[in-house]
Amino acid sequence: MSTLIYLDTNIYLDFLLDRSGRDGKPFGEIAEKVFDRVLACEFDVVWSDWIIYELDRTIGLEKLSMMYTILKAKHKIIRINYSPEDIEAAKRRSPHFQDALHAILAERAGAKIIVTRNIYDFIFPNLPIKIKRPEDL
């Protein structure tokens, strides 16, 4: 049985843009290994419309469409949408409301792990989800 994970926007960006860290750490390769594990049925992914919104603002949807098509065809995606109430709840939870919104959506979808490069942005009281960097999965 696959573990349900929520990938923060930075994981998609690492993969799609083949990014590296300041120290040369190959973030793109690390993110690719996560997606390989998704395709190998170790994980299912929560795909939120908030992720789509953030990625569209950053890189455009063209780069994302093939990834979405592949994951959807393999039945590896759980879709979830945010509401105006979710945004208000996220703003009450943290000044980093964007990350708080990711946490709210991950929790509602039943994700067991949020995968992010920015683990400290996801420290919220009573968050019942593990926060991990992709290399620590």
Tab-separated table of N, CA, C and O in Angstrom:
chain	number	residue	atom	x	y	z
A	1	MET	N	0.837	-1.188	0.000
A	1	MET	CA	0.000	0.000	0.000
A	1	MET	C	0.879	1.248	0.000
A	1	MET	O	1.845	1.344	0.739
A	2	SER	N	0.546	2.210	-0.831
A	2	SER	CA	1.316	3.439	-0.968
A	2	SER	C	1.051	4.392	0.188
A	2	SER	O	-0.057	4.473	0.696
A	3	THR	N	2.083	5.114	0.566
A	3	THR	CA	1.959	6.179	1.561
A	3	THR	C	1.578	7.462	0.839
A	3	THR	O	2.162	7.804	-0.190
A	4	LEU	N	0.602	8.174	1.384
A	4	LEU	CA	0.159	9.422	0.783
A	4	LEU	C	1.050	10.564	1.256
A	4	LEU	O	1.202	10.782	2.459
A	5	ILE	N	1.649	11.274	0.281
A	5	ILE	CA	2.533	12.395	0.595
A	5	ILE	C	2.033	13.661	-0.096
A	5	ILE	O	1.333	13.594	-1.102
A	6	TYR	N	2.414	14.792	0.482
A	6	TYR	CA	2.117	16.096	-0.106
A	6	TYR	C	3.461	16.726	-0.444
A	6	TYR	O	4.304	16.907	0.442
A	7	LEU	N	3.680	17.033	-1.708
A	7	LEU	CA	4.928	17.643	-2.145
A	7	LEU	C	4.765	19.153	-2.193
A	7	LEU	O	3.882	19.671	-2.880
A	8	ASP	N	5.641	19.846	-1.475
A	8	ASP	CA	5.646	21.303	-1.499
A	8	ASP	C	6.062	21.765	-2.901
A	8	ASP	O	6.731	21.041	-3.647
A	9	THR	N	5.712	22.966	-3.236
A	9	THR	CA	6.011	23.525	-4.553
A	9	THR	C	7.494	23.438	-4.888
A	9	THR	O	7.865	23.179	-6.035
A	10	ASN	N	8.356	23.616	-3.887
A	10	ASN	CA	9.788	23.620	-4.189
A	10	ASN	C	10.289	22.274	-4.702
A	10	ASN	O	11.260	22.216	-5.446
A	11	ILE	N	9.621	21.187	-4.377
A	11	ILE	CA	10.033	19.870	-4.869
A	11	ILE	C	9.736	19.767	-6.366
A	11	ILE	O	10.560	19.273	-7.149
A	12	TYR	N	8.572	20.248	-6.784
A	12	TYR	CA	8.253	20.269	-8.212
A	12	TYR	C	9.246	21.156	-8.964
A	12	TYR	O	9.716	20.790	-10.045
A	13	LEU	N	9.556	22.322	-8.399
A	13	LEU	CA	10.496	23.228	-9.047
A	13	LEU	C	11.888	22.616	-9.143
A	13	LEU	O	12.562	22.753	-10.170
A	14	ASP	N	12.319	21.947	-8.082
A	14	ASP	CA	13.625	21.279	-8.127
A	14	ASP	C	13.679	20.309	-9.299
A	14	ASP	O	14.650	20.283	-10.059
A	15	PHE	N	12.635	19.504	-9.442
A	15	PHE	CA	12.601	18.502	-10.498
A	15	PHE	C	12.480	19.137	-11.882
A	15	PHE	O	13.276	18.851	-12.785
A	16	LEU	N	11.498	20.000	-12.054
A	16	LEU	CA	11.218	20.553	-13.382
A	16	LEU	C	12.311	21.484	-13.890
A	16	LEU	O	12.541	21.573	-15.097
A	17	LEU	N	13.002	22.165	-12.973
A	17	LEU	CA	14.059	23.093	-13.368
A	17	LEU	C	15.457	22.522	-13.130
A	17	LEU	O	16.449	23.205	-13.376
A	18	ASP	N	15.517	21.287	-12.637
A	18	ASP	CA	16.784	20.618	-12.331
A	18	ASP	C	17.699	21.539	-11.509
A	18	ASP	O	18.845	21.780	-11.850
A	19	ARG	N	17.151	22.030	-10.402
A	19	ARG	CA	17.870	22.997	-9.573
A	19	ARG	C	18.926	22.321	-8.710
A	19	ARG	O	18.838	21.130	-8.414
A	20	SER	N	19.881	23.130	-8.304
A	20	SER	CA	20.909	22.708	-7.350
A	20	SER	C	20.937	23.695	-6.202
A	20	SER	O	20.548	24.857	-6.358
A	21	GLY	N	21.417	23.224	-5.049
A	21	GLY	CA	21.566	24.105	-3.902
A	21	GLY	C	22.805	24.973	-4.041
A	21	GLY	O	23.641	24.775	-4.933
A	22	ARG	N	22.956	25.931	-3.157
A	22	ARG	CA	24.130	26.808	-3.179
A	22	ARG	C	25.433	26.025	-3.031
A	22	ARG	O	26.465	26.428	-3.527
A	23	ASP	N	25.327	24.906	-2.330
A	23	ASP	CA	26.505	24.068	-2.118
A	23	ASP	C	26.696	23.047	-3.241
A	23	ASP	O	27.561	22.179	-3.155
A	24	GLY	N	25.869	23.149	-4.292
A	24	GLY	CA	25.973	22.226	-5.410
A	24	GLY	C	25.168	20.954	-5.248
A	24	GLY	O	25.193	20.084	-6.112
A	25	LYS	N	24.453	20.829	-4.134
A	25	LYS	CA	23.636	19.635	-3.906
A	25	LYS	C	22.618	19.508	-5.042
A	25	LYS	O	21.927	20.480	-5.359
A	26	PRO	N	22.507	18.338	-5.664
A	26	PRO	CA	21.644	18.177	-6.838
A	26	PRO	C	20.165	18.016	-6.476
A	26	PRO	O	19.614	16.916	-6.513
A	27	PHE	N	19.506	19.125	-6.151
A	27	PHE	CA	18.097	19.081	-5.753
A	27	PHE	C	17.227	18.419	-6.830
A	27	PHE	O	16.288	17.705	-6.516
A	28	GLY	N	17.529	18.698	-8.104
A	28	GLY	CA	16.751	18.111	-9.188
A	28	GLY	C	16.819	16.600	-9.193
A	28	GLY	O	15.807	15.912	-9.354
A	29	GLU	N	18.008	16.059	-9.000
A	29	GLU	CA	18.181	14.598	-8.966
A	29	GLU	C	17.484	13.984	-7.751
A	29	GLU	O	16.885	12.908	-7.854
A	30	ILE	N	17.555	14.671	-6.630
A	30	ILE	CA	16.901	14.167	-5.413
A	30	ILE	C	15.391	14.148	-5.608
A	30	ILE	O	14.718	13.174	-5.261
A	31	ALA	N	14.843	15.226	-6.189
A	31	ALA	CA	13.404	15.274	-6.462
A	31	ALA	C	13.007	14.197	-7.473
A	31	ALA	O	11.954	13.566	-7.334
A	32	GLU	N	13.845	13.965	-8.459
A	32	GLU	CA	13.554	12.923	-9.454
A	32	GLU	C	13.432	11.553	-8.788
A	32	GLU	O	12.560	10.756	-9.149
A	33	LYS	N	14.273	11.287	-7.798
A	33	LYS	CA	14.195	10.010	-7.077
A	33	LYS	C	12.863	9.875	-6.338
A	33	LYS	O	12.317	8.781	-6.244
A	34	VAL	N	12.350	10.984	-5.816
A	34	VAL	CA	11.033	10.949	-5.156
A	34	VAL	C	9.965	10.576	-6.177
A	34	VAL	O	9.132	9.700	-5.926
A	35	PHE	N	9.990	11.215	-7.344
A	35	PHE	CA	8.989	10.903	-8.368
A	35	PHE	C	9.152	9.473	-8.885
A	35	PHE	O	8.164	8.804	-9.190
A	36	ASP	N	10.388	8.990	-8.958
A	36	ASP	CA	10.601	7.578	-9.327
A	36	ASP	C	9.942	6.650	-8.310
A	36	ASP	O	9.331	5.641	-8.679
A	37	ARG	N	10.034	7.008	-7.041
A	37	ARG	CA	9.416	6.195	-5.988
A	37	ARG	C	7.890	6.281	-6.051
A	37	ARG	O	7.195	5.323	-5.724
A	38	VAL	N	7.365	7.426	-6.489
A	38	VAL	CA	5.922	7.550	-6.700
A	38	VAL	C	5.496	6.589	-7.814
A	38	VAL	O	4.557	5.814	-7.655
A	39	LEU	N	6.214	6.616	-8.923
A	39	LEU	CA	5.870	5.749	-10.050
A	39	LEU	C	6.073	4.274	-9.727
A	39	LEU	O	5.427	3.413	-10.330
A	40	ALA	N	6.944	3.981	-8.757
A	40	ALA	CA	7.158	2.598	-8.329
A	40	ALA	C	6.131	2.170	-7.276
A	40	ALA	O	6.258	1.107	-6.677
A	41	CYS	N	5.138	3.006	-7.052
A	41	CYS	CA	4.003	2.724	-6.160
A	41	CYS	C	4.348	2.742	-4.673
A	41	CYS	O	3.593	2.225	-3.856
A	42	GLU	N	5.444	3.375	-4.305
A	42	GLU	CA	5.752	3.535	-2.888
A	42	GLU	C	4.931	4.670	-2.284
A	42	GLU	O	4.573	4.629	-1.112
A	43	PHE	N	4.638	5.694	-3.105
A	43	PHE	CA	3.898	6.864	-2.645
A	43	PHE	C	2.781	7.209	-3.617
A	43	PHE	O	2.885	6.962	-4.812
A	44	ASP	N	1.728	7.815	-3.074
A	44	ASP	CA	0.729	8.544	-3.849
A	44	ASP	C	0.904	10.007	-3.471
A	44	ASP	O	1.396	10.322	-2.382
A	45	VAL	N	0.483	10.902	-4.357
A	45	VAL	CA	0.736	12.327	-4.173
A	45	VAL	C	-0.573	13.099	-4.090
A	45	VAL	O	-1.459	12.914	-4.927
A	46	VAL	N	-0.671	13.962	-3.082
A	46	VAL	CA	-1.780	14.919	-3.017
A	46	VAL	C	-1.435	16.053	-3.978
A	46	VAL	O	-0.363	16.643	-3.891
A	47	TRP	N	-2.346	16.319	-4.883
A	47	TRP	CA	-2.149	17.360	-5.899
A	47	TRP	C	-3.201	18.422	-5.647
A	47	TRP	O	-4.384	18.213	-5.900
A	48	SER	N	-2.784	19.572	-5.137
A	48	SER	CA	-3.753	20.619	-4.800
A	48	SER	C	-3.784	21.707	-5.866
A	48	SER	O	-2.802	21.931	-6.577
A	49	ASP	N	-4.914	22.378	-5.931
A	49	ASP	CA	-4.984	23.503	-6.849
A	49	ASP	C	-4.093	24.653	-6.377
A	49	ASP	O	-3.712	25.505	-7.163
A	50	TRP	N	-3.699	24.649	-5.109
A	50	TRP	CA	-2.754	25.657	-4.623
A	50	TRP	C	-1.362	25.406	-5.217
A	50	TRP	O	-0.668	26.345	-5.595
A	51	ILE	N	-0.973	24.147	-5.335
A	51	ILE	CA	0.295	23.803	-6.001
A	51	ILE	C	0.248	24.298	-7.448
A	51	ILE	O	1.197	24.919	-7.936
A	52	ILE	N	-0.859	24.023	-8.124
A	52	ILE	CA	-0.998	24.443	-9.520
A	52	ILE	C	-0.901	25.962	-9.626
A	52	ILE	O	-0.203	26.491	-10.493
A	53	TYR	N	-1.560	26.672	-8.715
A	53	TYR	CA	-1.512	28.140	-8.715
A	53	TYR	C	-0.077	28.634	-8.540
A	53	TYR	O	0.394	29.490	-9.298
A	54	GLU	N	0.634	28.095	-7.560
A	54	GLU	CA	2.007	28.555	-7.312
A	54	GLU	C	2.938	28.225	-8.475
A	54	GLU	O	3.770	29.044	-8.858
A	55	LEU	N	2.796	27.047	-9.043
A	55	LEU	CA	3.660	26.668	-10.161
A	55	LEU	C	3.328	27.470	-11.414
A	55	LEU	O	4.239	27.847	-12.167
A	56	ASP	N	2.075	27.750	-11.641
A	56	ASP	CA	1.697	28.559	-12.798
A	56	ASP	C	2.308	29.949	-12.691
A	56	ASP	O	2.815	30.491	-13.678
A	57	ARG	N	2.304	30.529	-11.500
A	57	ARG	CA	2.908	31.855	-11.283
A	57	ARG	C	4.415	31.825	-11.486
A	57	ARG	O	5.010	32.828	-11.862
A	58	THR	N	5.031	30.678	-11.224
A	58	THR	CA	6.486	30.585	-11.245
A	58	THR	C	7.045	30.151	-12.601
A	58	THR	O	7.954	30.786	-13.126
A	59	ILE	N	6.498	29.054	-13.145
A	59	ILE	CA	7.081	28.498	-14.372
A	59	ILE	C	6.076	28.293	-15.496
A	59	ILE	O	6.461	27.915	-16.598
A	60	GLY	N	4.808	28.496	-15.233
A	60	GLY	CA	3.785	28.239	-16.246
A	60	GLY	C	3.362	26.780	-16.234
A	60	GLY	O	4.100	25.907	-15.792
A	61	LEU	N	2.190	26.530	-16.730
A	61	LEU	CA	1.609	25.194	-16.648
A	61	LEU	C	2.129	24.232	-17.704
A	61	LEU	O	1.973	23.027	-17.567
A	62	GLU	N	2.774	24.734	-18.747
A	62	GLU	CA	3.243	23.849	-19.804
A	62	GLU	C	4.201	22.789	-19.255
A	62	GLU	O	4.111	21.617	-19.601
A	63	LYS	N	5.122	23.194	-18.403
A	63	LYS	CA	6.101	22.264	-17.848
A	63	LYS	C	5.461	21.261	-16.903
A	63	LYS	O	5.997	20.199	-16.666
A	64	LEU	N	4.340	21.617	-16.371
A	64	LEU	CA	3.665	20.778	-15.391
A	64	LEU	C	2.713	19.767	-16.023
A	64	LEU	O	2.487	18.701	-15.457
A	65	SER	N	2.204	20.060	-17.197
A	65	SER	CA	1.140	19.238	-17.770
A	65	SER	C	1.569	17.803	-18.039
A	65	SER	O	0.808	16.870	-17.785
A	66	MET	N	2.789	17.578	-18.526
A	66	MET	CA	3.220	16.210	-18.799
A	66	MET	C	3.340	15.411	-17.513
A	66	MET	O	2.919	14.254	-17.438
A	67	MET	N	3.902	16.041	-16.473
A	67	MET	CA	4.028	15.362	-15.184
A	67	MET	C	2.644	14.977	-14.661
A	67	MET	O	2.441	13.848	-14.218
A	68	TYR	N	1.720	15.903	-14.717
A	68	TYR	CA	0.372	15.628	-14.238
A	68	TYR	C	-0.260	14.479	-15.025
A	68	TYR	O	-0.863	13.571	-14.451
A	69	THR	N	-0.107	14.502	-16.332
A	69	THR	CA	-0.688	13.465	-17.185
A	69	THR	C	-0.138	12.085	-16.824
A	69	THR	O	-0.896	11.116	-16.718
A	70	ILE	N	1.154	11.997	-16.619
A	70	ILE	CA	1.775	10.707	-16.279
A	70	ILE	C	1.299	10.219	-14.919
A	70	ILE	O	0.895	9.066	-14.764
A	71	LEU	N	1.322	11.092	-13.923
A	71	LEU	CA	0.905	10.688	-12.579
A	71	LEU	C	-0.578	10.321	-12.544
A	71	LEU	O	-0.971	9.361	-11.881
A	72	LYS	N	-1.386	11.059	-13.274
A	72	LYS	CA	-2.818	10.759	-13.309
A	72	LYS	C	-3.073	9.422	-14.000
A	72	LYS	O	-3.880	8.614	-13.534
A	73	ALA	N	-2.369	9.163	-15.098
A	73	ALA	CA	-2.540	7.894	-15.822
A	73	ALA	C	-2.146	6.703	-14.956
A	73	ALA	O	-2.720	5.620	-15.077
A	74	LYS	N	-1.175	6.901	-14.072
A	74	LYS	CA	-0.723	5.825	-13.184
A	74	LYS	C	-1.549	5.760	-11.901
A	74	LYS	O	-1.245	4.983	-11.010
A	75	HIS	N	-2.568	6.615	-11.794
A	75	HIS	CA	-3.454	6.668	-10.610
A	75	HIS	C	-2.655	6.964	-9.340
A	75	HIS	O	-2.890	6.371	-8.291
A	76	LYS	N	-1.727	7.903	-9.428
A	76	LYS	CA	-0.868	8.256	-8.299
A	76	LYS	C	-1.232	9.600	-7.686
A	76	LYS	O	-0.529	10.092	-6.821
A	77	ILE	N	-2.332	10.205	-8.123
A	77	ILE	CA	-2.701	11.552	-7.677
A	77	ILE	C	-4.028	11.525	-6.921
A	77	ILE	O	-4.991	10.917	-7.355
A	78	ILE	N	-4.043	12.229	-5.795
A	78	ILE	CA	-5.262	12.524	-5.056
A	78	ILE	C	-5.461	14.035	-5.172
A	78	ILE	O	-4.618	14.813	-4.714
A	79	ARG	N	-6.542	14.470	-5.807
A	79	ARG	CA	-6.797	15.907	-6.018
A	79	ARG	C	-7.521	16.508	-4.827
A	79	ARG	O	-8.398	15.880	-4.248
A	80	ILE	N	-7.136	17.741	-4.497
A	80	ILE	CA	-7.826	18.489	-3.443
A	80	ILE	C	-7.814	19.968	-3.825
A	80	ILE	O	-6.851	20.462	-4.421
A	81	ASN	N	-8.889	20.653	-3.497
A	81	ASN	CA	-9.021	22.075	-3.797
A	81	ASN	C	-9.066	22.878	-2.507
A	81	ASN	O	-9.516	22.384	-1.481
A	82	TYR	N	-8.606	24.103	-2.590
A	82	TYR	CA	-8.685	24.987	-1.424
A	82	TYR	C	-9.897	25.894	-1.565
A	82	TYR	O	-10.434	26.086	-2.644
A	83	SER	N	-10.311	26.433	-0.427
A	83	SER	CA	-11.459	27.338	-0.392
A	83	SER	C	-11.013	28.666	0.228
A	83	SER	O	-9.950	28.741	0.849
A	84	PRO	N	-11.834	29.701	0.111
A	84	PRO	CA	-11.521	30.968	0.797
A	84	PRO	C	-11.390	30.762	2.314
A	84	PRO	O	-10.563	31.412	2.958
A	85	GLU	N	-12.174	29.845	2.869
A	85	GLU	CA	-12.075	29.559	4.308
A	85	GLU	C	-10.712	28.951	4.650
A	85	GLU	O	-10.160	29.235	5.710
A	86	ASP	N	-10.178	28.122	3.752
A	86	ASP	CA	-8.846	27.547	3.972
A	86	ASP	C	-7.783	28.637	4.003
A	86	ASP	O	-6.867	28.608	4.831
A	87	ILE	N	-7.908	29.611	3.121
A	87	ILE	CA	-6.935	30.714	3.092
A	87	ILE	C	-7.017	31.516	4.385
A	87	ILE	O	-5.987	31.858	4.975
A	88	GLU	N	-8.217	31.800	4.854
A	88	GLU	CA	-8.370	32.535	6.114
A	88	GLU	C	-7.800	31.742	7.285
A	88	GLU	O	-7.116	32.305	8.150
A	89	ALA	N	-8.044	30.441	7.313
A	89	ALA	CA	-7.490	29.599	8.381
A	89	ALA	C	-5.965	29.578	8.313
A	89	ALA	O	-5.291	29.622	9.345
A	90	ALA	N	-5.416	29.552	7.107
A	90	ALA	CA	-3.958	29.549	6.939
A	90	ALA	C	-3.357	30.872	7.424
A	90	ALA	O	-2.302	30.878	8.067
A	91	LYS	N	-4.024	31.968	7.152
A	91	LYS	CA	-3.528	33.281	7.602
A	91	LYS	C	-3.550	33.379	9.120
A	91	LYS	O	-2.696	34.043	9.713
A	92	ARG	N	-4.520	32.734	9.767
A	92	ARG	CA	-4.563	32.733	11.233
A	92	ARG	C	-3.466	31.839	11.813
A	92	ARG	O	-2.982	32.078	12.907
A	93	ARG	N	-3.087	30.824	11.081
A	93	ARG	CA	-2.113	29.847	11.571
A	93	ARG	C	-0.673	30.353	11.497
A	93	ARG	O	0.134	30.033	12.355
A	94	SER	N	-0.363	31.146	10.455
A	94	SER	CA	1.036	31.521	10.257
A	94	SER	C	1.167	32.744	9.368
A	94	SER	O	0.365	32.927	8.447
A	95	PRO	N	2.221	33.551	9.603
A	95	PRO	CA	2.497	34.634	8.660
A	95	PRO	C	2.934	34.081	7.297
A	95	PRO	O	2.834	34.754	6.296
A	96	HIS	N	3.408	32.829	7.265
A	96	HIS	CA	3.717	32.136	6.009
A	96	HIS	C	2.449	31.408	5.565
A	96	HIS	O	2.404	30.185	5.524
A	97	PHE	N	1.400	32.174	5.253
A	97	PHE	CA	0.107	31.536	5.018
A	97	PHE	C	0.150	30.544	3.863
A	97	PHE	O	-0.596	29.578	3.849
A	98	GLN	N	1.062	30.757	2.891
A	98	GLN	CA	1.127	29.831	1.764
A	98	GLN	C	1.506	28.428	2.245
A	98	GLN	O	0.906	27.438	1.821
A	99	ASP	N	2.493	28.343	3.133
A	99	ASP	CA	2.899	27.043	3.660
A	99	ASP	C	1.840	26.491	4.607
A	99	ASP	O	1.590	25.283	4.628
A	100	ALA	N	1.215	27.357	5.369
A	100	ALA	CA	0.134	26.902	6.241
A	100	ALA	C	-1.018	26.342	5.412
A	100	ALA	O	-1.642	25.347	5.799
A	101	LEU	N	-1.284	26.942	4.264
A	101	LEU	CA	-2.330	26.422	3.387
A	101	LEU	C	-1.949	25.034	2.862
A	101	LEU	O	-2.781	24.126	2.830
A	102	HIS	N	-0.697	24.850	2.478
A	102	HIS	CA	-0.248	23.514	2.071
A	102	HIS	C	-0.501	22.509	3.201
A	102	HIS	O	-0.981	21.396	2.962
A	103	ALA	N	-0.172	22.900	4.431
A	103	ALA	CA	-0.348	21.999	5.580
A	103	ALA	C	-1.829	21.664	5.791
A	103	ALA	O	-2.180	20.510	6.050
A	104	ILE	N	-2.688	22.651	5.673
A	104	ILE	CA	-4.126	22.430	5.837
A	104	ILE	C	-4.639	21.457	4.775
A	104	ILE	O	-5.388	20.516	5.076
A	105	LEU	N	-4.222	21.651	3.545
A	105	LEU	CA	-4.667	20.777	2.458
A	105	LEU	C	-4.113	19.364	2.615
A	105	LEU	O	-4.823	18.380	2.386
A	106	ALA	N	-2.855	19.272	3.014
A	106	ALA	CA	-2.244	17.950	3.233
A	106	ALA	C	-2.981	17.200	4.332
A	106	ALA	O	-3.282	16.007	4.201
A	107	GLU	N	-3.279	17.911	5.404
A	107	GLU	CA	-3.986	17.286	6.527
A	107	GLU	C	-5.384	16.826	6.107
A	107	GLU	O	-5.788	15.707	6.399
A	108	ARG	N	-6.117	17.682	5.404
A	108	ARG	CA	-7.462	17.326	4.979
A	108	ARG	C	-7.459	16.123	4.036
A	108	ARG	O	-8.341	15.275	4.081
A	109	ALA	N	-6.424	16.023	3.194
A	109	ALA	CA	-6.344	14.911	2.245
A	109	ALA	C	-5.904	13.608	2.902
A	109	ALA	O	-6.006	12.550	2.300
A	110	GLY	N	-5.382	13.713	4.123
A	110	GLY	CA	-4.933	12.512	4.814
A	110	GLY	C	-3.482	12.149	4.548
A	110	GLY	O	-3.075	11.000	4.769
A	111	ALA	N	-2.694	13.107	4.082
A	111	ALA	CA	-1.272	12.843	3.822
A	111	ALA	C	-0.557	12.491	5.116
A	111	ALA	O	-0.872	13.027	6.186
A	112	LYS	N	0.401	11.619	5.019
A	112	LYS	CA	1.203	11.214	6.174
A	112	LYS	C	2.489	12.023	6.281
A	112	LYS	O	3.051	12.146	7.366
A	113	ILE	N	2.950	12.565	5.139
A	113	ILE	CA	4.227	13.290	5.110
A	113	ILE	C	4.092	14.487	4.173
A	113	ILE	O	3.525	14.362	3.078
A	114	ILE	N	4.628	15.627	4.596
A	114	ILE	CA	4.832	16.767	3.708
A	114	ILE	C	6.313	16.761	3.358
A	114	ILE	O	7.167	16.749	4.251
A	115	VAL	N	6.600	16.773	2.066
A	115	VAL	CA	7.980	16.758	1.593
A	115	VAL	C	8.319	18.163	1.120
A	115	VAL	O	7.642	18.716	0.257
A	116	THR	N	9.370	18.741	1.712
A	116	THR	CA	9.731	20.122	1.416
A	116	THR	C	11.213	20.354	1.659
A	116	THR	O	11.848	19.616	2.411
A	117	ARG	N	11.751	21.367	1.047
A	117	ARG	CA	13.111	21.822	1.350
A	117	ARG	C	13.087	22.761	2.555
A	117	ARG	O	14.090	22.992	3.188
A	118	ASN	N	11.927	23.349	2.843
A	118	ASN	CA	11.794	24.380	3.883
A	118	ASN	C	11.075	23.814	5.105
A	118	ASN	O	9.990	24.258	5.451
A	119	ILE	N	11.696	22.880	5.787
A	119	ILE	CA	10.998	22.207	6.888
A	119	ILE	C	10.613	23.169	8.004
A	119	ILE	O	9.599	22.979	8.654
A	120	TYR	N	11.392	24.220	8.203
A	120	TYR	CA	11.101	25.148	9.307
A	120	TYR	C	9.886	26.027	9.032
A	120	TYR	O	9.311	26.586	9.955
A	121	ASP	N	9.468	26.125	7.768
A	121	ASP	CA	8.255	26.878	7.440
A	121	ASP	C	6.993	26.087	7.765
A	121	ASP	O	5.888	26.610	7.658
A	122	PHE	N	7.164	24.809	8.142
A	122	PHE	CA	6.014	23.944	8.409
A	122	PHE	C	5.913	23.535	9.872
A	122	PHE	O	5.303	22.523	10.192
A	123	ILE	N	6.476	24.331	10.733
A	123	ILE	CA	6.363	24.037	12.159
A	123	ILE	C	5.133	24.773	12.686
A	123	ILE	O	5.160	25.979	12.908
A	124	PHE	N	4.046	24.003	12.824
A	124	PHE	CA	2.785	24.537	13.305
A	124	PHE	C	2.334	23.702	14.488
A	124	PHE	O	2.536	22.485	14.509
A	125	PRO	N	1.682	24.324	15.466
A	125	PRO	CA	1.150	23.543	16.589
A	125	PRO	C	0.136	22.503	16.111
A	125	PRO	O	-0.662	22.765	15.226
A	126	ASN	N	0.204	21.339	16.697
A	126	ASN	CA	-0.775	20.269	16.476
A	126	ASN	C	-0.845	19.758	15.038
A	126	ASN	O	-1.870	19.224	14.631
A	127	LEU	N	0.213	19.912	14.266
A	127	LEU	CA	0.214	19.374	12.910
A	127	LEU	C	0.520	17.881	12.990
A	127	LEU	O	1.612	17.492	13.403
A	128	PRO	N	-0.444	17.029	12.611
A	128	PRO	CA	-0.265	15.583	12.781
A	128	PRO	C	0.469	14.905	11.624
A	128	PRO	O	0.378	13.698	11.452
A	129	ILE	N	1.190	15.677	10.831
A	129	ILE	CA	1.861	15.160	9.642
A	129	ILE	C	3.367	15.331	9.815
A	129	ILE	O	3.837	16.370	10.275
A	130	LYS	N	4.125	14.316	9.415
A	130	LYS	CA	5.585	14.422	9.448
A	130	LYS	C	6.033	15.367	8.339
A	130	LYS	O	5.448	15.407	7.265
A	131	ILE	N	7.106	16.111	8.623
A	131	ILE	CA	7.697	17.022	7.659
A	131	ILE	C	9.097	16.483	7.359
A	131	ILE	O	9.900	16.300	8.285
A	132	LYS	N	9.402	16.246	6.074
A	132	LYS	CA	10.697	15.687	5.711
A	132	LYS	C	11.236	16.340	4.460
A	132	LYS	O	10.481	16.737	3.570
A	133	ARG	N	12.566	16.399	4.394
A	133	ARG	CA	13.216	16.768	3.152
A	133	ARG	C	13.178	15.559	2.229
A	133	ARG	O	13.123	14.417	2.690
A	134	PRO	N	13.237	15.781	0.924
A	134	PRO	CA	13.134	14.641	0.000
A	134	PRO	C	14.241	13.599	0.199
A	134	PRO	O	13.990	12.407	0.058
A	135	GLU	N	15.416	14.030	0.552
A	135	GLU	CA	16.521	13.076	0.764
A	135	GLU	C	16.361	12.280	2.049
A	135	GLU	O	17.064	11.286	2.252
A	136	ASP	N	15.422	12.687	2.910
A	136	ASP	CA	15.195	11.985	4.177
A	136	ASP	C	13.991	11.047	4.132
A	136	ASP	O	13.633	10.465	5.154
A	137	LEU	N	13.376	10.905	2.983
A	137	LEU	CA	12.233	9.988	2.863
A	137	LEU	C	12.687	8.549	3.006
A	137	LEU	O	13.693	8.140	2.537
